[in-house]
Short mmCIF file of C-alpha atoms and ligand atoms in Angstrom, two decimals:
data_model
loop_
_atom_site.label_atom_id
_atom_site.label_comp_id
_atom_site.label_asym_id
_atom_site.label_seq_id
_atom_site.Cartn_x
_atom_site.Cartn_y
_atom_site.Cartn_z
CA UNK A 1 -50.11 65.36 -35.54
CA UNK A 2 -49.50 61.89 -34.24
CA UNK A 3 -51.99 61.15 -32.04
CA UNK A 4 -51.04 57.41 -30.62
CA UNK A 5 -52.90 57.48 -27.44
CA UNK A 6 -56.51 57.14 -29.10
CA UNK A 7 -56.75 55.72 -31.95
CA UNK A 8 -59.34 56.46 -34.45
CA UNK A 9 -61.78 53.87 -35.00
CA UNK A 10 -63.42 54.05 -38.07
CA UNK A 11 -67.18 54.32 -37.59
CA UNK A 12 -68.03 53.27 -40.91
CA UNK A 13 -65.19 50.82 -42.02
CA UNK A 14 -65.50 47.64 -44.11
CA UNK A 15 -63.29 45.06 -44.44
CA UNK A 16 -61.64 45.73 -47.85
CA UNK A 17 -63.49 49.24 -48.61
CA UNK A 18 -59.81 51.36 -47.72
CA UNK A 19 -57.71 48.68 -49.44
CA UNK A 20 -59.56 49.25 -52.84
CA UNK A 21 -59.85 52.77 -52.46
CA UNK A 22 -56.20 52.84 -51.99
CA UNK A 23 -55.26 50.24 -54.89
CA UNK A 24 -57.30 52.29 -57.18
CA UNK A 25 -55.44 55.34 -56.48
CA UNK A 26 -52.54 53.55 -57.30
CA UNK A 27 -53.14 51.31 -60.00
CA UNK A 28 -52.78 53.93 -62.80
CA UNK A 29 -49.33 55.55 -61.47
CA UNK A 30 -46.54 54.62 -64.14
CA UNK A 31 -48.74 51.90 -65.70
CA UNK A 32 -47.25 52.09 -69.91
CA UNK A 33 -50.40 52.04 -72.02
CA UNK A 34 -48.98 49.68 -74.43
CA UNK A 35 -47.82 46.84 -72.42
CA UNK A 36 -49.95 47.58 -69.64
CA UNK A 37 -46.87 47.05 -67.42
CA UNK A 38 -45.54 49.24 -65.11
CA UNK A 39 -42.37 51.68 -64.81
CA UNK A 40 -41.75 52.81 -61.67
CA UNK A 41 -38.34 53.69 -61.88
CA UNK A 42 -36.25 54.93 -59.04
CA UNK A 43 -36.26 59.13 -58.66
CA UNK A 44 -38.69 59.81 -62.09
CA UNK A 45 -41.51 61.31 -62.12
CA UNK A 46 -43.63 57.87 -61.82
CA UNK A 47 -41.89 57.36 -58.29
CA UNK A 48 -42.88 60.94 -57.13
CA UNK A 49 -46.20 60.43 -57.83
CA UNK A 50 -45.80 57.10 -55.70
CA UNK A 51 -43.63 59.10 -53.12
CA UNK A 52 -46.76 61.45 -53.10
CA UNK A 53 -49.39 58.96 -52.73
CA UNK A 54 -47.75 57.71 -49.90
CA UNK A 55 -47.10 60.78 -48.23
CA UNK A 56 -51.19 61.79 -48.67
CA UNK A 57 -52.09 57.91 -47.03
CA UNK A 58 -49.97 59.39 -43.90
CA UNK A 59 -51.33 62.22 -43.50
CA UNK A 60 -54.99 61.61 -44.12
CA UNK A 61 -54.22 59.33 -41.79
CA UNK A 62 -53.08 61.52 -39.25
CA UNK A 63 -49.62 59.71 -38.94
CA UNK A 64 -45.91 61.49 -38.71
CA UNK A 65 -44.34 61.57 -41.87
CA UNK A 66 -40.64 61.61 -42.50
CA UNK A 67 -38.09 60.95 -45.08
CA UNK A 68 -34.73 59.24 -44.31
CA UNK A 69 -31.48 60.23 -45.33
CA UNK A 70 -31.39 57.57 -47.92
CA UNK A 71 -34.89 58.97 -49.07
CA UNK A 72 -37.13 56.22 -47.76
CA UNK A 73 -40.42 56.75 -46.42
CA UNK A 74 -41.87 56.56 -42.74
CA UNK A 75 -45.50 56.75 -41.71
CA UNK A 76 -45.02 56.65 -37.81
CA UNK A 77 -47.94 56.02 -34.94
CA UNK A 78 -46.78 56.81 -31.65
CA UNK A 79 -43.22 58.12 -30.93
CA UNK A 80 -40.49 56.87 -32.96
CA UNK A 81 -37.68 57.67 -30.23
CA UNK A 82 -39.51 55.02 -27.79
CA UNK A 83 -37.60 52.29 -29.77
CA UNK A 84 -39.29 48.73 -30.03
CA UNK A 85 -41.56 49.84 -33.17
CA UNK A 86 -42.81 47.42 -34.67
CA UNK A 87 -42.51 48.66 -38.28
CA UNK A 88 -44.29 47.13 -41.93
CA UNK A 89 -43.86 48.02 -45.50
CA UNK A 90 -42.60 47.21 -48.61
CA UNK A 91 -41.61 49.07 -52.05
CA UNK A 92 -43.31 50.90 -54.47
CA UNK A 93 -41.00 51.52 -57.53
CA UNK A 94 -41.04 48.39 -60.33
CA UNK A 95 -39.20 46.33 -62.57
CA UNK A 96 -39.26 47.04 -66.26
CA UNK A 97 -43.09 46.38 -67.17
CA UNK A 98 -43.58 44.55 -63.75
CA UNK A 99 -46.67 43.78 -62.32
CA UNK A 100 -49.10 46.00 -60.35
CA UNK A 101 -48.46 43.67 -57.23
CA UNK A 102 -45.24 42.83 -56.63
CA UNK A 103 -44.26 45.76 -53.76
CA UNK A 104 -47.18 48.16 -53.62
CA UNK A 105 -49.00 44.99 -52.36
CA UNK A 106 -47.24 45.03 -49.17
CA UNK A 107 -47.53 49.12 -48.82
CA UNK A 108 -51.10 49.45 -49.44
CA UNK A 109 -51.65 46.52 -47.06
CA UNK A 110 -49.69 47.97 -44.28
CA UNK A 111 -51.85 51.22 -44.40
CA UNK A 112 -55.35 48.70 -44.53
CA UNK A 113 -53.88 47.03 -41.75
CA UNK A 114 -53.82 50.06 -39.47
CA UNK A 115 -57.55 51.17 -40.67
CA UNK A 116 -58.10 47.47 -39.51
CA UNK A 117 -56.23 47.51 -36.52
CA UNK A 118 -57.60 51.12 -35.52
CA UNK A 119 -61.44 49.40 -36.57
CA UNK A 120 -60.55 46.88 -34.01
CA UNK A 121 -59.95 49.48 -31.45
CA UNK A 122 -56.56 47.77 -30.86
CA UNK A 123 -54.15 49.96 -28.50
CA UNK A 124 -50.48 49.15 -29.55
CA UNK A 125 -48.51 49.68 -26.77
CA UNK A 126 -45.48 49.88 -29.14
CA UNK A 127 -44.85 52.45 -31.72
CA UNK A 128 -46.32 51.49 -35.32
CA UNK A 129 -44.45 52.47 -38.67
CA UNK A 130 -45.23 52.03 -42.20
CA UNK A 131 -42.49 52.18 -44.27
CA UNK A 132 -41.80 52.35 -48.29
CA UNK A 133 -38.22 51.28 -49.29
CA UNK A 134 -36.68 53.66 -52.51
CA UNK A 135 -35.10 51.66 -55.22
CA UNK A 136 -36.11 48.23 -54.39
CA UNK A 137 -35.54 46.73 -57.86
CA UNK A 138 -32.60 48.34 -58.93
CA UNK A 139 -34.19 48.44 -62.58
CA UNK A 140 -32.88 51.84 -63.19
CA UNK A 141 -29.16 51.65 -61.84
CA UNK A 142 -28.57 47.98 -61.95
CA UNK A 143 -28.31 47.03 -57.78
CA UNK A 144 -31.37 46.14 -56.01
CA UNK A 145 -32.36 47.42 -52.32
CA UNK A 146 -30.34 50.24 -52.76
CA UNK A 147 -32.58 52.36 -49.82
CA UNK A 148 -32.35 49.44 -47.51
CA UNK A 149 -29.06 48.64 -48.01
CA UNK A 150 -27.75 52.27 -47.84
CA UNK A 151 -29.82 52.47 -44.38
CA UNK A 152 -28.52 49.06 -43.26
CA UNK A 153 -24.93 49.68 -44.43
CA UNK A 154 -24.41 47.22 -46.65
CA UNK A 155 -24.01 49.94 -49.50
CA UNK A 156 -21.50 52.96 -48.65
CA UNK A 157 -22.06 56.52 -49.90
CA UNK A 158 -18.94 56.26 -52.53
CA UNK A 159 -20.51 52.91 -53.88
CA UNK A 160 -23.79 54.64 -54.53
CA UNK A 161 -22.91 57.50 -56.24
CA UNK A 162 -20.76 55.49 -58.81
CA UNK A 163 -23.63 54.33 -59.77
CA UNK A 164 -25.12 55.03 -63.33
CA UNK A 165 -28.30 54.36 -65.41
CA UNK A 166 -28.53 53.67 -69.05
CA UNK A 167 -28.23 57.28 -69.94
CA UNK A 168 -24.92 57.66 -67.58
CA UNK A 169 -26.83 59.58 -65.04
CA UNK A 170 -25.39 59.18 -62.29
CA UNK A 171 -27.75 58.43 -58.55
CA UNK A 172 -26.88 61.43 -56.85
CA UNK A 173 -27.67 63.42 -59.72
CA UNK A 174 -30.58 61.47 -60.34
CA UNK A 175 -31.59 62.07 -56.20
CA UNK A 176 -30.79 65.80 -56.72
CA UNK A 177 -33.24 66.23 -59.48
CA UNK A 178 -35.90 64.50 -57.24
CA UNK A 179 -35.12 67.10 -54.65
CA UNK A 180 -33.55 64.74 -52.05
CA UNK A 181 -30.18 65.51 -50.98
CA UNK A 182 -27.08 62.71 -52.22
CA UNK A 183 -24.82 64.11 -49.84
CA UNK A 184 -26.81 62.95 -47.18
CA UNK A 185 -26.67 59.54 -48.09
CA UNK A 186 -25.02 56.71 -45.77
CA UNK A 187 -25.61 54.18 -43.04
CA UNK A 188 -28.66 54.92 -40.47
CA UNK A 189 -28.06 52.69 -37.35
CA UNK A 190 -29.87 54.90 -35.30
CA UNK A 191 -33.16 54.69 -37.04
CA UNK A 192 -32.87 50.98 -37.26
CA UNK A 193 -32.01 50.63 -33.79
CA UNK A 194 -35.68 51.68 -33.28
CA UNK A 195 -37.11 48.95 -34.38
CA UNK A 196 -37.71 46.04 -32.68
CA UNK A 197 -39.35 43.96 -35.59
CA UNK A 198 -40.16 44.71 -39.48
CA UNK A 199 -42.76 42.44 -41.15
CA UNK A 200 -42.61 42.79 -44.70
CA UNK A 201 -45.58 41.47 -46.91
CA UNK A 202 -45.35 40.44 -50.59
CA UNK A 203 -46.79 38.81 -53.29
CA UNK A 204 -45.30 35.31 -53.66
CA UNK A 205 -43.01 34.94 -56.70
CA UNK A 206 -44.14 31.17 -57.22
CA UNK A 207 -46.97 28.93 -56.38
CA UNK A 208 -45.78 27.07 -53.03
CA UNK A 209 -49.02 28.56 -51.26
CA UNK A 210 -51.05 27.84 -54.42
CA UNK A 211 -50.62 23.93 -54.10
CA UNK A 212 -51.27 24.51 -50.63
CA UNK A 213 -55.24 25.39 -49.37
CA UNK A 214 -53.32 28.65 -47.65
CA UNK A 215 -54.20 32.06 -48.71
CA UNK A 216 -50.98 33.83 -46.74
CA UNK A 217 -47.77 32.26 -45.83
CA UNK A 218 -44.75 32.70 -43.36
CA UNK A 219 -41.18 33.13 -44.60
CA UNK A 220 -38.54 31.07 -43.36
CA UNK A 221 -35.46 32.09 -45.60
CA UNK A 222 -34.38 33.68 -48.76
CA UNK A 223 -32.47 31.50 -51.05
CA UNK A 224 -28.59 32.61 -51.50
CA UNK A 225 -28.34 33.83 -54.71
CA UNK A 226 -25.99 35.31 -57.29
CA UNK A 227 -25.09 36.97 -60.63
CA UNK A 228 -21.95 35.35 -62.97
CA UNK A 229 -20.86 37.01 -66.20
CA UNK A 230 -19.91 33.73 -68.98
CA UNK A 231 -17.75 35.51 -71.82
CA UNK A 232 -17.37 32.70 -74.89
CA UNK A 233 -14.68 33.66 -77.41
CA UNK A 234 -14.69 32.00 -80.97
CA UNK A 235 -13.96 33.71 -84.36
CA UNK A 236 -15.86 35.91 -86.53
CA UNK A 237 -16.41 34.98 -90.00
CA UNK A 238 -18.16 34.71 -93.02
CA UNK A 239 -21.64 33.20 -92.54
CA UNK A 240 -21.43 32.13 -95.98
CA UNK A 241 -18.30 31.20 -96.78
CA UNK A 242 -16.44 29.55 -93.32
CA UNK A 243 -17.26 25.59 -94.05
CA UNK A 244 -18.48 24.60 -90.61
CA UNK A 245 -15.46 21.99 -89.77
CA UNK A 246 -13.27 25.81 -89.78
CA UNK A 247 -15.71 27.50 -87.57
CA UNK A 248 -15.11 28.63 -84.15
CA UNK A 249 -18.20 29.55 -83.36
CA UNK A 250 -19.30 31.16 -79.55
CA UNK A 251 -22.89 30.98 -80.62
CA UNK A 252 -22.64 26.91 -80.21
CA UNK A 253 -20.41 26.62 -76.80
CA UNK A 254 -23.69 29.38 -75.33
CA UNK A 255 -26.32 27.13 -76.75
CA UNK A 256 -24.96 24.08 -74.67
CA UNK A 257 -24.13 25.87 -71.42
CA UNK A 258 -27.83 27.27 -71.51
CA UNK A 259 -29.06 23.42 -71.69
CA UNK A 260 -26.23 22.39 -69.31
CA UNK A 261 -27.48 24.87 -66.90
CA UNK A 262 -31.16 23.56 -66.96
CA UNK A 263 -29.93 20.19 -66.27
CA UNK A 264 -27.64 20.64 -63.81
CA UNK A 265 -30.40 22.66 -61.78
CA UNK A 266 -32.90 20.29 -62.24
CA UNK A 267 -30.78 17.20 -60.83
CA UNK A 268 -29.65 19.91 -58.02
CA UNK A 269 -33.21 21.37 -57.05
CA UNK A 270 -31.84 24.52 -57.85
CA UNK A 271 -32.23 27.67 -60.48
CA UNK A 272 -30.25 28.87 -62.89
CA UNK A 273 -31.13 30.68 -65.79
CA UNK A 274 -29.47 32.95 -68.49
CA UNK A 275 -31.95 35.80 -68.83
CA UNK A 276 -29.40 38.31 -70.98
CA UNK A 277 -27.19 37.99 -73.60
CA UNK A 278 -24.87 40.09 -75.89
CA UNK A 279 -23.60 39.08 -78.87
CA UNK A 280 -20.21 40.12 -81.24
CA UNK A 281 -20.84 41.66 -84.21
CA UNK A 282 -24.31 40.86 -83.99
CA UNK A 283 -24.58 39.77 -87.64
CA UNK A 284 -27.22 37.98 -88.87
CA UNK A 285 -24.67 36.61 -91.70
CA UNK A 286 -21.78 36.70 -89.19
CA UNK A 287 -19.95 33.80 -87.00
CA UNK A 288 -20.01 35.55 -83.64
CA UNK A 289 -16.22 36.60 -82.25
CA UNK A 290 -17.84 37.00 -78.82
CA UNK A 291 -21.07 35.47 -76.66
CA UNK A 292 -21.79 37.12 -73.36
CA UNK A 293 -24.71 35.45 -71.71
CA UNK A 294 -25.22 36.26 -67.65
CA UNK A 295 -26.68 33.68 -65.52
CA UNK A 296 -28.87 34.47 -62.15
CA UNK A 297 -28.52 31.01 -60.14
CA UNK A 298 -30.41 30.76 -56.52
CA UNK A 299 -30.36 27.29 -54.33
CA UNK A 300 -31.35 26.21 -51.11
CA UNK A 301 -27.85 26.92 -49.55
CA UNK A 302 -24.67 27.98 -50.85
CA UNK A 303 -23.61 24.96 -50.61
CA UNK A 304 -25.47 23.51 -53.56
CA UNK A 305 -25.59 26.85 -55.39
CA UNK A 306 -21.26 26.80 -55.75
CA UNK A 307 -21.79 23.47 -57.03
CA UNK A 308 -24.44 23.69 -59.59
CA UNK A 309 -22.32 26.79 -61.01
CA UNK A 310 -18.98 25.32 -60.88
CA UNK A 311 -21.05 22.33 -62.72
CA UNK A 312 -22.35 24.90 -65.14
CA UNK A 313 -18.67 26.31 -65.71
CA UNK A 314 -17.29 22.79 -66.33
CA UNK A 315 -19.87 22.03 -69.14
CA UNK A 316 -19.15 25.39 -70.79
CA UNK A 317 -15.28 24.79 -70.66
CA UNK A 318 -15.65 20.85 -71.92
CA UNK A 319 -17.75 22.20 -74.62
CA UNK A 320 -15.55 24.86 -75.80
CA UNK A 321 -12.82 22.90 -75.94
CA UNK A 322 -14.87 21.06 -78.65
CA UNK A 323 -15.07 24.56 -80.22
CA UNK A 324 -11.77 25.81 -79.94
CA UNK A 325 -13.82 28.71 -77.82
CA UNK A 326 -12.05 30.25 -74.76
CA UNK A 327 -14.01 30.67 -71.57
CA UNK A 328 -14.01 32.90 -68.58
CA UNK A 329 -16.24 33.20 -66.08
CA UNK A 330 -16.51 36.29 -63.72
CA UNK A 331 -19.38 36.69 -60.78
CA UNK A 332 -20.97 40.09 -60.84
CA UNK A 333 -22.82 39.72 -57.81
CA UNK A 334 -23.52 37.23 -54.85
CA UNK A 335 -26.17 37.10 -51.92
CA UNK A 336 -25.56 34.44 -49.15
CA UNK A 337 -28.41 33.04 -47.55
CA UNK A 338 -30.98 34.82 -45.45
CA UNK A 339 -32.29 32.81 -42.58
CA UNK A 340 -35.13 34.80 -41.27
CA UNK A 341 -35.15 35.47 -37.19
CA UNK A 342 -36.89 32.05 -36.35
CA UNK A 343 -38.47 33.48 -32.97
CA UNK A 344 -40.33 36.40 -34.91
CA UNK A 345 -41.00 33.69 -38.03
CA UNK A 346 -42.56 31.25 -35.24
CA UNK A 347 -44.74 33.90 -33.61
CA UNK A 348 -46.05 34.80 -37.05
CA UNK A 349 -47.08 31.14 -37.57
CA UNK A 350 -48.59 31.12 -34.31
CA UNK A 351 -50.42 34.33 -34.53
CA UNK A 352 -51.95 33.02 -38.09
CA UNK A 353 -53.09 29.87 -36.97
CA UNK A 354 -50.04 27.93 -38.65
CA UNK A 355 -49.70 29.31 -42.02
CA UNK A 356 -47.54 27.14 -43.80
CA UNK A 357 -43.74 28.34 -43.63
CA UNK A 358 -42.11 28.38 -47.05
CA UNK A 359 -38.66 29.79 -48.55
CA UNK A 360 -38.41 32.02 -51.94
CA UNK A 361 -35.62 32.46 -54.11
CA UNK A 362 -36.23 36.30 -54.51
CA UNK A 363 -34.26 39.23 -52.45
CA UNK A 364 -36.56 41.87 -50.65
CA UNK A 365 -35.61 44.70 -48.53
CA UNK A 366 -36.52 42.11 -45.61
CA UNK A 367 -33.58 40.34 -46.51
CA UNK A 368 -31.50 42.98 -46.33
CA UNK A 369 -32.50 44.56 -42.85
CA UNK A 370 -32.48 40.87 -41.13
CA UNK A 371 -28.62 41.27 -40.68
CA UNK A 372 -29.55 44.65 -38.64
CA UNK A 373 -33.40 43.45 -37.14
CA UNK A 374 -35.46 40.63 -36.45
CA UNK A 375 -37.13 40.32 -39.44
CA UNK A 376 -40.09 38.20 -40.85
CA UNK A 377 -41.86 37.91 -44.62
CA UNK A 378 -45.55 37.64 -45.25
CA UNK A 379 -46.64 35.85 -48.38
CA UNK A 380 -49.94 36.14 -50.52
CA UNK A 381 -50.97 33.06 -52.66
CA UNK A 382 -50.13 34.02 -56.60
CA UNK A 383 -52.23 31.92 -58.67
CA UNK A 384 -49.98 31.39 -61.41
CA UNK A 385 -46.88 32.10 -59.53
CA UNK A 386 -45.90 34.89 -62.73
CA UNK A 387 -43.90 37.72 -60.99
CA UNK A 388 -42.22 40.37 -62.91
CA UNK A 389 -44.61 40.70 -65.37
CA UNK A 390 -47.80 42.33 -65.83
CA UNK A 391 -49.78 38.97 -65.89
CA UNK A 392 -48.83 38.94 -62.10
CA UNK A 393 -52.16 38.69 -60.37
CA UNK A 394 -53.45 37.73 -57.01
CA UNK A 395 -56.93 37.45 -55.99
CA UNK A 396 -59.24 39.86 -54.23
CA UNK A 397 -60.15 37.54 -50.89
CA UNK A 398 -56.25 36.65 -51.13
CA UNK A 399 -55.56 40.30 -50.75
CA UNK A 400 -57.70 40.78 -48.18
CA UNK A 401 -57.02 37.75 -46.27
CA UNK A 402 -52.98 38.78 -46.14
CA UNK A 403 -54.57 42.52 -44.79
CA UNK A 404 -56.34 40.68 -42.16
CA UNK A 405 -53.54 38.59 -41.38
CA UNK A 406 -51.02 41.90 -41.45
CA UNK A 407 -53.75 43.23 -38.54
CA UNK A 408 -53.38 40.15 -36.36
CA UNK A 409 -49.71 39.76 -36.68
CA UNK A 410 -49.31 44.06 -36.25
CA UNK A 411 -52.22 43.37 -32.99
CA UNK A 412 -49.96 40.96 -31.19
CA UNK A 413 -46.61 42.37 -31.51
CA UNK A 414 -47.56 45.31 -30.56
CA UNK A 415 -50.61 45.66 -28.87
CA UNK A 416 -49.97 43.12 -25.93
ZN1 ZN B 501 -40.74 43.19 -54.39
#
């Protein structure tokens, strides 16, 4: 039962004591033993026991729990059909060997928030929901935010279940196994129309806040970002034999564009970066026939970002003229720029006493509501700004500090 008209404060609570509790419960959920990294795949049995977890935070908490169509997760206080909730949450599922922060973070921070808030003795006068987003990183069937942007239609039904992981399994089947039902998959405009503000915190993916003497910062947008596919034909050959003046060799046009790319972003104030490549025959005494290398460029505005990659496009051309290698250049995927509601982004910054208000260059689920919501980002300091990784760390008073700032920001939205 939801009981929103009293709620419980916690006789014995300490700052912190339900966030560790909480993290501890979590920490060892999908964690490989070897790399000490996590895999929290979308609809395995890693992300049940996260699903599960979160379910048992609910209901010890005595909040209503629900699943979505599109299988996310709802912790409700108060009545969800009064509309104006103010809702909080993040994702729990991971990147290949990602990092024990980057999502769970913001969920187990929501739930410490209400023990705080309830501690308080605050009365929100709004509905409350924590929320965890399915399939945040896309790690297992290649798109990211596929809950969000399935609830936010931005993703249609068809779209999703064409979609395959490594082993060709498709999402609905995938969904099915999980016991959630792909046929019930699609836009949710009613459920969004509840809310009246989502707060998502997160680890920061950099160290903006760490050259800064600011524990928790403020979004202000999300970079516009994008995904292009660089295919470099040459001519296989004989490693041995081909005299070098004959060669038409992929390998060498890559190898520049990869450099070109670093410059250009530098002199731009941009990103770019090839992350994956595939190579033709693969050979260690063949000339390559074929280089595939994908680059992931982000930029302050689009602006700057369709310059820096046509720049990147012209180097790799110029050069592979050099090396008789052909050229083409397809984008996979592209993400304009998310400016985050600037009234809600403001109040934060007032409500935490001006926390500084930076922008990141990753996508979040945030970023995908704030075309449907008035949405705002919190930010914990990241020491070394690693993300994605299982070096990504963040420290204990910085934790607790973005709980206590969660409270606050949760206390006046919706308690006054
Ligand atoms: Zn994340």
């Amino acid at each position: 039962m939801t009981d929103d008209r009293e709620p419980v404060a916690h006789p014995g609570h300490r700052p912190g004591a339900s966030f560790h509790e909480m993290w501890r419960d979590l920490l060892p959920i999908g964690r490989h033993t070897e790399t000490g990294g996590y895999r929290r795949y979308a609809w395995t049995g890693a992300d049940a026991d996260c699903r599960a977890w979160f379910r048992a935070q609910a209901e010890t908490r005595g909040l209503g729990y629900e699943e979505d169509r599109n299988g996310n997760q709802w912790a409700w206080l108060g009545d969800p059909a009064a509309g104006d909730a103010v809702v909080t949450g993040s994702h729990l599922d991971s990147v290949p060997d990602g990092g024990a922060f980057d999502g769970p973070l913001g969920v187990v921070s929501s739930f410490a928030a209400l023990d705080e808030l309830r501690s308080r003795g605050a009365r929100p006068a709004k509905p409350l929901a924590l929320v965890n987003f399915g399939d945040e990183e896309g790690a297992r069937f290649g798109l990211a935010c596929v809950g969000s942007r399935l609830s936010a239609g931005q993703l249609s039904a068809e779209q999703a279940h064409a979609l395959r992981d490594g082993d060709g399994v498709s999402l609905a089947r995938a969904m099915e196994r999980a016991g959630y039902d792909p046929e019930a998959i699609g836009p949710d405009p009613e459920r969004l129309a509840r809310i009246g503000a989502f707060v998502e915190l997160h680890i920061e993916q950099g160290r903006a806040l760490d050259e800064t003497a600011h524990p928790v910062g403020v979004a202000s947008a999300i970079w516009p970002h994008g995904r292009w596919r660089f295919d470099f034909h040459g001519e296989a050959n004989h490693a041995g034999t081909t005299r070098l003046e004959d060669r038409r060799d992929p390998m060498l046009t890559y190898a520049n564009t990869v450099l070109a790319a670093r410059k250009k972003a530098r002199t731009a104030g941009a990103l770019a970066t090839f992350g994956k490549v595939g190579v033709e025959p693969n050979g260690v005494n063949a000339i390559a026939s074929l280089v595939r290398g994908w680059l992931d460029s982000r930029a302050p505005d689009e602006e700057t970002l369709a310059a820096v990659v046509g720049e990147i496009e012209r180097a790799a051309v110029e050069r592979g003229q050099r090396d008789g290698v052909e050229v083409t250049v397809t984008r996979e995927s592209f993400t304009p720029v998310v400016e985050f509601a600037h009234g809600l982004r403001d109040e934060l910054a007032r409500l935490l006493g001006g926390a500084p208000v930076l922008p990141t260059g990753a996508g979040h689920d945030a970023g995908i509501l704030s075309a449907s919501v008035p949405t705002a980002m919190l930010f914990v300091r990241n020491p070394t700004g690693v993300s994605h990784s299982p070096a990504e760390t963040a420290a204990e008073d910085d934790c607790l500090a973005g709980v206590t700032a969660l409270a606050d920001v949760l206390e006046g939205l919706a308690c006054h």
